[in-house]
Amino acid sequence: AEFDKALECLLDYQLTRYWQVLAPLQQVVHNLMGLSDGGSRLAGTVIDEDDCRREFSTDPMKSKMLELASLMVATYFHDTARAYKACKKLMQDNTKVFGPDYWVPLQMFYSGLALARISRTKRYRSKKRKAAALLRQLRVWSEQGSVTCKHLYLLLEAEISQSVSNCADVLSLYFDAANAASSVKMIHHEALIYELAAQYTESVGMVDENTRVLYESSRALYNTWGARAKAQQIQDHAARLSTKAVGDA
């Protein structure tokens, strides 16, 4: 609600360009809250991403923020193809950025997640190297104290290392990432970490009480954050998982 009010103020003061830069993020919020039927696509009461792509094509900053928002919402709703598409457009953008300002680490993090996930398919296996390069940069910035992103590189490391590390080590990275996110009150990232950790236990056939606890932790955090659509999505998935477990038994 506060974000909505802030953007309304930009329009009131006729700061249209600033509104256009931030509006895609407002639509991300609406999608996560369930105020839009867009799901992993930026479409609803604020913007439609296809219309904005045409309108923003001549403004690099607006275009970059649109693709970052598209990447973010696709990540949260696990649309790997759409996330990778936005990631590619961000990496092709020649807009110069300097230093670890607020948006650059986020762009690297969400791009790294998209690359790590798409690299699990044979066709895109080589993308893992690019994800690892983004991970290394986030780690450097974190260790230098340039930006608070320890939880981001730990989560990215957990996602990248799944094919080469044992289950205990991968889960340890997820838990370290969750603790780091909690320590800096990044509740939305902590929710995502628990969700991806639960998905990992499913992918390796380790579905048990710990999986249920991870999903419940994620659901509760998303709900606290206000992302009601995400919380409901996880609740529905966990219910299906429980039903399947009973049927298999």
PDB file of N, CA, C and O in Angstrom, residues 165-233:
ATOM      1  N   SER A 165      27.549 -31.542  -5.544  1.00  0.00           N
ATOM      2  CA  SER A 165      27.681 -31.669  -4.094  1.00  0.00           C
ATOM      3  C   SER A 165      26.666 -32.676  -3.558  1.00  0.00           C
ATOM      4  O   SER A 165      25.633 -32.926  -4.182  1.00  0.00           O
ATOM      5  N   ASN A 166      26.985 -33.240  -2.360  1.00  0.00           N
ATOM      6  CA  ASN A 166      26.030 -34.172  -1.763  1.00  0.00           C
ATOM      7  C   ASN A 166      24.876 -33.401  -1.137  1.00  0.00           C
ATOM      8  O   ASN A 166      24.958 -32.183  -0.917  1.00  0.00           O
ATOM      9  N   CYS A 167      23.812 -34.101  -0.846  1.00  0.00           N
ATOM     10  CA  CYS A 167      22.572 -33.467  -0.380  1.00  0.00           C
ATOM     11  C   CYS A 167      22.774 -32.663   0.894  1.00  0.00           C
ATOM     12  O   CYS A 167      22.256 -31.550   1.039  1.00  0.00           O
ATOM     13  N   ALA A 168      23.555 -33.223   1.823  1.00  0.00           N
ATOM     14  CA  ALA A 168      23.766 -32.540   3.101  1.00  0.00           C
ATOM     15  C   ALA A 168      24.455 -31.194   2.894  1.00  0.00           C
ATOM     16  O   ALA A 168      24.104 -30.193   3.538  1.00  0.00           O
ATOM     17  N   ASP A 169      25.441 -31.155   2.003  1.00  0.00           N
ATOM     18  CA  ASP A 169      26.165 -29.905   1.750  1.00  0.00           C
ATOM     19  C   ASP A 169      25.266 -28.867   1.076  1.00  0.00           C
ATOM     20  O   ASP A 169      25.330 -27.675   1.399  1.00  0.00           O
ATOM     21  N   VAL A 170      24.443 -29.312   0.141  1.00  0.00           N
ATOM     22  CA  VAL A 170      23.539 -28.385  -0.538  1.00  0.00           C
ATOM     23  C   VAL A 170      22.526 -27.810   0.449  1.00  0.00           C
ATOM     24  O   VAL A 170      22.295 -26.590   0.488  1.00  0.00           O
ATOM     25  N   LEU A 171      21.939 -28.653   1.270  1.00  0.00           N
ATOM     26  CA  LEU A 171      20.966 -28.178   2.261  1.00  0.00           C
ATOM     27  C   LEU A 171      21.621 -27.241   3.264  1.00  0.00           C
ATOM     28  O   LEU A 171      21.011 -26.265   3.713  1.00  0.00           O
ATOM     29  N   SER A 172      22.876 -27.507   3.602  1.00  0.00           N
ATOM     30  CA  SER A 172      23.605 -26.631   4.513  1.00  0.00           C
ATOM     31  C   SER A 172      23.746 -25.231   3.928  1.00  0.00           C
ATOM     32  O   SER A 172      23.604 -24.222   4.631  1.00  0.00           O
ATOM     33  N   LEU A 173      23.990 -25.154   2.620  1.00  0.00           N
ATOM     34  CA  LEU A 173      24.073 -23.850   1.956  1.00  0.00           C
ATOM     35  C   LEU A 173      22.729 -23.125   2.009  1.00  0.00           C
ATOM     36  O   LEU A 173      22.677 -21.912   2.252  1.00  0.00           O
ATOM     37  N   TYR A 174      21.640 -23.868   1.776  1.00  0.00           N
ATOM     38  CA  TYR A 174      20.311 -23.253   1.864  1.00  0.00           C
ATOM     39  C   TYR A 174      20.068 -22.696   3.272  1.00  0.00           C
ATOM     40  O   TYR A 174      19.577 -21.565   3.425  1.00  0.00           O
ATOM     41  N   PHE A 175      20.395 -23.475   4.289  1.00  0.00           N
ATOM     42  CA  PHE A 175      20.146 -23.024   5.662  1.00  0.00           C
ATOM     43  C   PHE A 175      21.044 -21.844   6.030  1.00  0.00           C
ATOM     44  O   PHE A 175      20.605 -20.915   6.723  1.00  0.00           O
ATOM     45  N   ASP A 176      22.288 -21.854   5.566  1.00  0.00           N
ATOM     46  CA  ASP A 176      23.169 -20.708   5.804  1.00  0.00           C
ATOM     47  C   ASP A 176      22.606 -19.462   5.116  1.00  0.00           C
ATOM     48  O   ASP A 176      22.647 -18.355   5.678  1.00  0.00           O
ATOM     49  N   ALA A 177      22.083 -19.644   3.922  1.00  0.00           N
ATOM     50  CA  ALA A 177      21.484 -18.525   3.186  1.00  0.00           C
ATOM     51  C   ALA A 177      20.260 -17.986   3.933  1.00  0.00           C
ATOM     52  O   ALA A 177      20.071 -16.768   4.049  1.00  0.00           O
ATOM     53  N   ALA A 178      19.425 -18.892   4.446  1.00  0.00           N
ATOM     54  CA  ALA A 178      18.227 -18.466   5.178  1.00  0.00           C
ATOM     55  C   ALA A 178      18.601 -17.693   6.437  1.00  0.00           C
ATOM     56  O   ALA A 178      17.985 -16.666   6.759  1.00  0.00           O
ATOM     57  N   ASN A 179      19.614 -18.165   7.151  1.00  0.00           N
ATOM     58  CA  ASN A 179      20.061 -17.465   8.364  1.00  0.00           C
ATOM     59  C   ASN A 179      20.609 -16.083   8.023  1.00  0.00           C
ATOM     60  O   ASN A 179      20.354 -15.104   8.739  1.00  0.00           O
ATOM     61  N   ALA A 180      21.368 -16.008   6.921  1.00  0.00           N
ATOM     62  CA  ALA A 180      21.920 -14.716   6.501  1.00  0.00           C
ATOM     63  C   ALA A 180      20.810 -13.756   6.102  1.00  0.00           C
ATOM     64  O   ALA A 180      20.855 -12.560   6.417  1.00  0.00           O
ATOM     65  N   ALA A 181      19.795 -14.255   5.407  1.00  0.00           N
ATOM     66  CA  ALA A 181      18.664 -13.413   5.007  1.00  0.00           C
ATOM     67  C   ALA A 181      17.884 -12.930   6.229  1.00  0.00           C
ATOM     68  O   ALA A 181      17.477 -11.765   6.312  1.00  0.00           O
ATOM     69  N   SER A 182      17.687 -13.828   7.181  1.00  0.00           N
ATOM     70  CA  SER A 182      16.959 -13.471   8.401  1.00  0.00           C
ATOM     71  C   SER A 182      17.695 -12.392   9.191  1.00  0.00           C
ATOM     72  O   SER A 182      17.072 -11.484   9.740  1.00  0.00           O
ATOM     73  N   SER A 183      19.019 -12.475   9.204  1.00  0.00           N
ATOM     74  CA  SER A 183      19.820 -11.534  10.005  1.00  0.00           C
ATOM     75  C   SER A 183      19.726 -10.111   9.471  1.00  0.00           C
ATOM     76  O   SER A 183      19.938  -9.156  10.215  1.00  0.00           O
ATOM     77  N   VAL A 184      19.419  -9.962   8.183  1.00  0.00           N
ATOM     78  CA  VAL A 184      19.285  -8.617   7.606  1.00  0.00           C
ATOM     79  C   VAL A 184      17.825  -8.320   7.245  1.00  0.00           C
ATOM     80  O   VAL A 184      17.533  -7.371   6.523  1.00  0.00           O
ATOM     81  N   LYS A 185      16.931  -9.164   7.754  1.00  0.00           N
ATOM     82  CA  LYS A 185      15.476  -8.958   7.620  1.00  0.00           C
ATOM     83  C   LYS A 185      15.010  -8.903   6.155  1.00  0.00           C
ATOM     84  O   LYS A 185      14.099  -8.159   5.803  1.00  0.00           O
ATOM     85  N   MET A 186      15.626  -9.727   5.307  1.00  0.00           N
ATOM     86  CA  MET A 186      15.178  -9.849   3.919  1.00  0.00           C
ATOM     87  C   MET A 186      14.159 -10.986   3.839  1.00  0.00           C
ATOM     88  O   MET A 186      14.446 -12.089   3.378  1.00  0.00           O
ATOM     89  N   ILE A 187      12.953 -10.689   4.298  1.00  0.00           N
ATOM     90  CA  ILE A 187      11.952 -11.731   4.502  1.00  0.00           C
ATOM     91  C   ILE A 187      11.537 -12.379   3.185  1.00  0.00           C
ATOM     92  O   ILE A 187      11.268 -13.588   3.135  1.00  0.00           O
ATOM     93  N   HIS A 188      11.484 -11.610   2.092  1.00  0.00           N
ATOM     94  CA  HIS A 188      11.066 -12.181   0.806  1.00  0.00           C
ATOM     95  C   HIS A 188      12.113 -13.150   0.275  1.00  0.00           C
ATOM     96  O   HIS A 188      11.774 -14.187  -0.300  1.00  0.00           O
ATOM     97  N   HIS A 189      13.392 -12.833   0.496  1.00  0.00           N
ATOM     98  CA  HIS A 189      14.437 -13.755   0.073  1.00  0.00           C
ATOM     99  C   HIS A 189      14.488 -14.980   0.980  1.00  0.00           C
ATOM    100  O   HIS A 189      14.724 -16.102   0.510  1.00  0.00           O
ATOM    101  N   GLU A 190      14.253 -14.785   2.263  1.00  0.00           N
ATOM    102  CA  GLU A 190      14.226 -15.930   3.180  1.00  0.00           C
ATOM    103  C   GLU A 190      13.104 -16.892   2.784  1.00  0.00           C
ATOM    104  O   GLU A 190      13.278 -18.119   2.793  1.00  0.00           O
ATOM    105  N   ALA A 191      11.950 -16.337   2.404  1.00  0.00           N
ATOM    106  CA  ALA A 191      10.827 -17.171   1.953  1.00  0.00           C
ATOM    107  C   ALA A 191      11.203 -17.956   0.704  1.00  0.00           C
ATOM    108  O   ALA A 191      10.922 -19.156   0.593  1.00  0.00           O
ATOM    109  N   LEU A 192      11.855 -17.283  -0.239  1.00  0.00           N
ATOM    110  CA  LEU A 192      12.275 -17.943  -1.473  1.00  0.00           C
ATOM    111  C   LEU A 192      13.298 -19.040  -1.185  1.00  0.00           C
ATOM    112  O   LEU A 192      13.249 -20.127  -1.781  1.00  0.00           O
ATOM    113  N   ILE A 193      14.208 -18.787  -0.268  1.00  0.00           N
ATOM    114  CA  ILE A 193      15.237 -19.778   0.085  1.00  0.00           C
ATOM    115  C   ILE A 193      14.596 -21.053   0.624  1.00  0.00           C
ATOM    116  O   ILE A 193      14.931 -22.164   0.187  1.00  0.00           O
ATOM    117  N   TYR A 194      13.662 -20.916   1.557  1.00  0.00           N
ATOM    118  CA  TYR A 194      13.009 -22.109   2.114  1.00  0.00           C
ATOM    119  C   TYR A 194      12.203 -22.844   1.041  1.00  0.00           C
ATOM    120  O   TYR A 194      12.166 -24.078   1.013  1.00  0.00           O
ATOM    121  N   GLU A 195      11.580 -22.084   0.151  1.00  0.00           N
ATOM    122  CA  GLU A 195      10.800 -22.710  -0.919  1.00  0.00           C
ATOM    123  C   GLU A 195      11.709 -23.516  -1.851  1.00  0.00           C
ATOM    124  O   GLU A 195      11.410 -24.672  -2.194  1.00  0.00           O
ATOM    125  N   LEU A 196      12.839 -22.932  -2.256  1.00  0.00           N
ATOM    126  CA  LEU A 196      13.751 -23.627  -3.157  1.00  0.00           C
ATOM    127  C   LEU A 196      14.422 -24.809  -2.465  1.00  0.00           C
ATOM    128  O   LEU A 196      14.695 -25.832  -3.103  1.00  0.00           O
ATOM    129  N   ALA A 197      14.664 -24.684  -1.162  1.00  0.00           N
ATOM    130  CA  ALA A 197      15.220 -25.813  -0.416  1.00  0.00           C
ATOM    131  C   ALA A 197      14.228 -26.974  -0.382  1.00  0.00           C
ATOM    132  O   ALA A 197      14.607 -28.143  -0.548  1.00  0.00           O
ATOM    133  N   ALA A 198      12.948 -26.650  -0.192  1.00  0.00           N
ATOM    134  CA  ALA A 198      11.912 -27.695  -0.205  1.00  0.00           C
ATOM    135  C   ALA A 198      11.822 -28.337  -1.575  1.00  0.00           C
ATOM    136  O   ALA A 198      11.715 -29.573  -1.699  1.00  0.00           O
ATOM    137  N   GLN A 199      11.882 -27.538  -2.610  1.00  0.00           N
ATOM    138  CA  GLN A 199      11.859 -28.083  -3.977  1.00  0.00           C
ATOM    139  C   GLN A 199      13.053 -29.005  -4.213  1.00  0.00           C
ATOM    140  O   GLN A 199      12.931 -30.033  -4.886  1.00  0.00           O
ATOM    141  N   TYR A 200      14.194 -28.633  -3.663  1.00  0.00           N
ATOM    142  CA  TYR A 200      15.386 -29.472  -3.832  1.00  0.00           C
ATOM    143  C   TYR A 200      15.180 -30.839  -3.190  1.00  0.00           C
ATOM    144  O   TYR A 200      15.523 -31.871  -3.784  1.00  0.00           O
ATOM    145  N   THR A 201      14.605 -30.881  -1.991  1.00  0.00           N
ATOM    146  CA  THR A 201      14.377 -32.184  -1.346  1.00  0.00           C
ATOM    147  C   THR A 201      13.436 -33.044  -2.189  1.00  0.00           C
ATOM    148  O   THR A 201      13.603 -34.267  -2.257  1.00  0.00           O
ATOM    149  N   GLU A 202      12.471 -32.401  -2.841  1.00  0.00           N
ATOM    150  CA  GLU A 202      11.592 -33.147  -3.751  1.00  0.00           C
ATOM    151  C   GLU A 202      12.360 -33.691  -4.942  1.00  0.00           C
ATOM    152  O   GLU A 202      12.174 -34.847  -5.349  1.00  0.00           O
ATOM    153  N   SER A 203      13.239 -32.867  -5.508  1.00  0.00           N
ATOM    154  CA  SER A 203      13.944 -33.255  -6.733  1.00  0.00           C
ATOM    155  C   SER A 203      14.886 -34.429  -6.519  1.00  0.00           C
ATOM    156  O   SER A 203      15.178 -35.170  -7.460  1.00  0.00           O
ATOM    157  N   VAL A 204      15.366 -34.604  -5.277  1.00  0.00           N
ATOM    158  CA  VAL A 204      16.295 -35.716  -4.997  1.00  0.00           C
ATOM    159  C   VAL A 204      15.597 -36.865  -4.264  1.00  0.00           C
ATOM    160  O   VAL A 204      16.244 -37.780  -3.774  1.00  0.00           O
ATOM    161  N   GLY A 205      14.259 -36.811  -4.209  1.00  0.00           N
ATOM    162  CA  GLY A 205      13.502 -37.905  -3.608  1.00  0.00           C
ATOM    163  C   GLY A 205      13.585 -37.981  -2.106  1.00  0.00           C
ATOM    164  O   GLY A 205      13.453 -39.062  -1.524  1.00  0.00           O
ATOM    165  N   MET A 206      13.803 -36.832  -1.456  1.00  0.00           N
ATOM    166  CA  MET A 206      13.915 -36.797   0.012  1.00  0.00           C
ATOM    167  C   MET A 206      12.671 -36.168   0.644  1.00  0.00           C
ATOM    168  O   MET A 206      12.761 -35.377   1.570  1.00  0.00           O
ATOM    169  N   VAL A 207      11.510 -36.486   0.108  1.00  0.00           N
ATOM    170  CA  VAL A 207      10.270 -35.899   0.625  1.00  0.00           C
ATOM    171  C   VAL A 207       9.922 -36.531   1.964  1.00  0.00           C
ATOM    172  O   VAL A 207       9.676 -37.735   2.063  1.00  0.00           O
ATOM    173  N   ASP A 208       9.956 -35.715   3.004  1.00  0.00           N
ATOM    174  CA  ASP A 208       9.642 -36.196   4.343  1.00  0.00           C
ATOM    175  C   ASP A 208       9.105 -35.033   5.168  1.00  0.00           C
ATOM    176  O   ASP A 208       8.702 -33.999   4.620  1.00  0.00           O
ATOM    177  N   GLU A 209       9.123 -35.170   6.475  1.00  0.00           N
ATOM    178  CA  GLU A 209       8.608 -34.118   7.348  1.00  0.00           C
ATOM    179  C   GLU A 209       9.393 -32.820   7.174  1.00  0.00           C
ATOM    180  O   GLU A 209       8.831 -31.721   7.274  1.00  0.00           O
ATOM    181  N   ASN A 210      10.693 -32.927   6.894  1.00  0.00           N
ATOM    182  CA  ASN A 210      11.501 -31.723   6.689  1.00  0.00           C
ATOM    183  C   ASN A 210      11.016 -30.923   5.483  1.00  0.00           C
ATOM    184  O   ASN A 210      11.030 -29.687   5.495  1.00  0.00           O
ATOM    185  N   THR A 211      10.576 -31.614   4.433  1.00  0.00           N
ATOM    186  CA  THR A 211      10.038 -30.929   3.262  1.00  0.00           C
ATOM    187  C   THR A 211       8.804 -30.126   3.638  1.00  0.00           C
ATOM    188  O   THR A 211       8.651 -28.965   3.256  1.00  0.00           O
ATOM    189  N   ARG A 212       7.928 -30.750   4.416  1.00  0.00           N
ATOM    190  CA  ARG A 212       6.709 -30.061   4.857  1.00  0.00           C
ATOM    191  C   ARG A 212       7.052 -28.833   5.695  1.00  0.00           C
ATOM    192  O   ARG A 212       6.454 -27.762   5.528  1.00  0.00           O
ATOM    193  N   VAL A 213       8.029 -28.978   6.592  1.00  0.00           N
ATOM    194  CA  VAL A 213       8.439 -27.860   7.454  1.00  0.00           C
ATOM    195  C   VAL A 213       9.016 -26.714   6.621  1.00  0.00           C
ATOM    196  O   VAL A 213       8.733 -25.539   6.864  1.00  0.00           O
ATOM    197  N   LEU A 214       9.819 -27.049   5.616  1.00  0.00           N
ATOM    198  CA  LEU A 214      10.402 -26.021   4.752  1.00  0.00           C
ATOM    199  C   LEU A 214       9.322 -25.264   3.991  1.00  0.00           C
ATOM    200  O   LEU A 214       9.344 -24.025   3.906  1.00  0.00           O
ATOM    201  N   TYR A 215       8.365 -25.999   3.438  1.00  0.00           N
ATOM    202  CA  TYR A 215       7.274 -25.335   2.720  1.00  0.00           C
ATOM    203  C   TYR A 215       6.437 -24.468   3.659  1.00  0.00           C
ATOM    204  O   TYR A 215       6.034 -23.357   3.305  1.00  0.00           O
ATOM    205  N   GLU A 216       6.190 -24.966   4.863  1.00  0.00           N
ATOM    206  CA  GLU A 216       5.392 -24.193   5.812  1.00  0.00           C
ATOM    207  C   GLU A 216       6.131 -22.927   6.244  1.00  0.00           C
ATOM    208  O   GLU A 216       5.529 -21.854   6.385  1.00  0.00           O
ATOM    209  N   SER A 217       7.448 -23.035   6.431  1.00  0.00           N
ATOM    210  CA  SER A 217       8.242 -21.849   6.785  1.00  0.00           C
ATOM    211  C   SER A 217       8.172 -20.816   5.662  1.00  0.00           C
ATOM    212  O   SER A 217       8.004 -19.617   5.910  1.00  0.00           O
ATOM    213  N   SER A 218       8.287 -21.289   4.430  1.00  0.00           N
ATOM    214  CA  SER A 218       8.209 -20.399   3.279  1.00  0.00           C
ATOM    215  C   SER A 218       6.833 -19.751   3.192  1.00  0.00           C
ATOM    216  O   SER A 218       6.716 -18.537   2.994  1.00  0.00           O
ATOM    217  N   ARG A 219       5.780 -20.560   3.337  1.00  0.00           N
ATOM    218  CA  ARG A 219       4.409 -20.039   3.249  1.00  0.00           C
ATOM    219  C   ARG A 219       4.176 -18.952   4.289  1.00  0.00           C
ATOM    220  O   ARG A 219       3.614 -17.886   3.992  1.00  0.00           O
ATOM    221  N   ALA A 220       4.614 -19.205   5.516  1.00  0.00           N
ATOM    222  CA  ALA A 220       4.408 -18.248   6.599  1.00  0.00           C
ATOM    223  C   ALA A 220       5.143 -16.934   6.334  1.00  0.00           C
ATOM    224  O   ALA A 220       4.613 -15.844   6.582  1.00  0.00           O
ATOM    225  N   LEU A 221       6.360 -17.029   5.805  1.00  0.00           N
ATOM    226  CA  LEU A 221       7.141 -15.823   5.513  1.00  0.00           C
ATOM    227  C   LEU A 221       6.524 -15.031   4.360  1.00  0.00           C
ATOM    228  O   LEU A 221       6.433 -13.800   4.427  1.00  0.00           O
ATOM    229  N   TYR A 222       6.104 -15.728   3.322  1.00  0.00           N
ATOM    230  CA  TYR A 222       5.436 -15.031   2.222  1.00  0.00           C
ATOM    231  C   TYR A 222       4.175 -14.329   2.720  1.00  0.00           C
ATOM    232  O   TYR A 222       3.871 -13.203   2.327  1.00  0.00           O
ATOM    233  N   ASN A 223       3.440 -14.996   3.577  1.00  0.00           N
ATOM    234  CA  ASN A 223       2.201 -14.425   4.110  1.00  0.00           C
ATOM    235  C   ASN A 223       2.499 -13.186   4.942  1.00  0.00           C
ATOM    236  O   ASN A 223       1.801 -12.174   4.852  1.00  0.00           O
ATOM    237  N   THR A 224       3.551 -13.256   5.767  1.00  0.00           N
ATOM    238  CA  THR A 224       3.954 -12.107   6.574  1.00  0.00           C
ATOM    239  C   THR A 224       4.377 -10.945   5.684  1.00  0.00           C
ATOM    240  O   THR A 224       4.081  -9.782   5.963  1.00  0.00           O
ATOM    241  N   TRP A 225       5.050 -11.261   4.593  1.00  0.00           N
ATOM    242  CA  TRP A 225       5.516 -10.249   3.645  1.00  0.00           C
ATOM    243  C   TRP A 225       4.344  -9.602   2.908  1.00  0.00           C
ATOM    244  O   TRP A 225       4.439  -8.468   2.423  1.00  0.00           O
ATOM    245  N   GLY A 226       3.220 -10.307   2.837  1.00  0.00           N
ATOM    246  CA  GLY A 226       2.052  -9.796   2.129  1.00  0.00           C
ATOM    247  C   GLY A 226       1.831 -10.434   0.778  1.00  0.00           C
ATOM    248  O   GLY A 226       0.902 -10.051   0.057  1.00  0.00           O
ATOM    249  N   ALA A 227       2.690 -11.410   0.426  1.00  0.00           N
ATOM    250  CA  ALA A 227       2.574 -12.083  -0.873  1.00  0.00           C
ATOM    251  C   ALA A 227       1.569 -13.224  -0.771  1.00  0.00           C
ATOM    252  O   ALA A 227       1.923 -14.403  -0.765  1.00  0.00           O
ATOM    253  N   ARG A 228       0.306 -12.855  -0.719  1.00  0.00           N
ATOM    254  CA  ARG A 228      -0.741 -13.837  -0.447  1.00  0.00           C
ATOM    255  C   ARG A 228      -0.886 -14.866  -1.578  1.00  0.00           C
ATOM    256  O   ARG A 228      -1.186 -16.028  -1.325  1.00  0.00           O
ATOM    257  N   ALA A 229      -0.685 -14.436  -2.811  1.00  0.00           N
ATOM    258  CA  ALA A 229      -0.796 -15.378  -3.932  1.00  0.00           C
ATOM    259  C   ALA A 229       0.287 -16.437  -3.853  1.00  0.00           C
ATOM    260  O   ALA A 229       0.043 -17.620  -4.109  1.00  0.00           O
ATOM    261  N   LYS A 230       1.496 -16.020  -3.489  1.00  0.00           N
ATOM    262  CA  LYS A 230       2.588 -16.979  -3.338  1.00  0.00           C
ATOM    263  C   LYS A 230       2.326 -17.917  -2.161  1.00  0.00           C
ATOM    264  O   LYS A 230       2.555 -19.129  -2.265  1.00  0.00           O
ATOM    265  N   ALA A 231       1.855 -17.375  -1.061  1.00  0.00           N
ATOM    266  CA  ALA A 231       1.563 -18.195   0.109  1.00  0.00           C
ATOM    267  C   ALA A 231       0.512 -19.249  -0.223  1.00  0.00           C
ATOM    268  O   ALA A 231       0.628 -20.419   0.171  1.00  0.00           O
ATOM    269  N   GLN A 232      -0.514 -18.852  -0.981  1.00  0.00           N
ATOM    270  CA  GLN A 232      -1.566 -19.799  -1.362  1.00  0.00           C
ATOM    271  C   GLN A 232      -1.027 -20.847  -2.317  1.00  0.00           C
ATOM    272  O   GLN A 232      -1.380 -22.027  -2.227  1.00  0.00           O
ATOM    273  N   GLN A 233      -0.161 -20.439  -3.242  1.00  0.00           N
ATOM    274  CA  GLN A 233       0.437 -21.385  -4.182  1.00  0.00           C
ATOM    275  C   GLN A 233       1.214 -22.468  -3.434  1.00  0.00           C
ATOM    276  O   GLN A 233       1.103 -23.665  -3.744  1.00  0.00           O
TER     277      GLN A 233
END
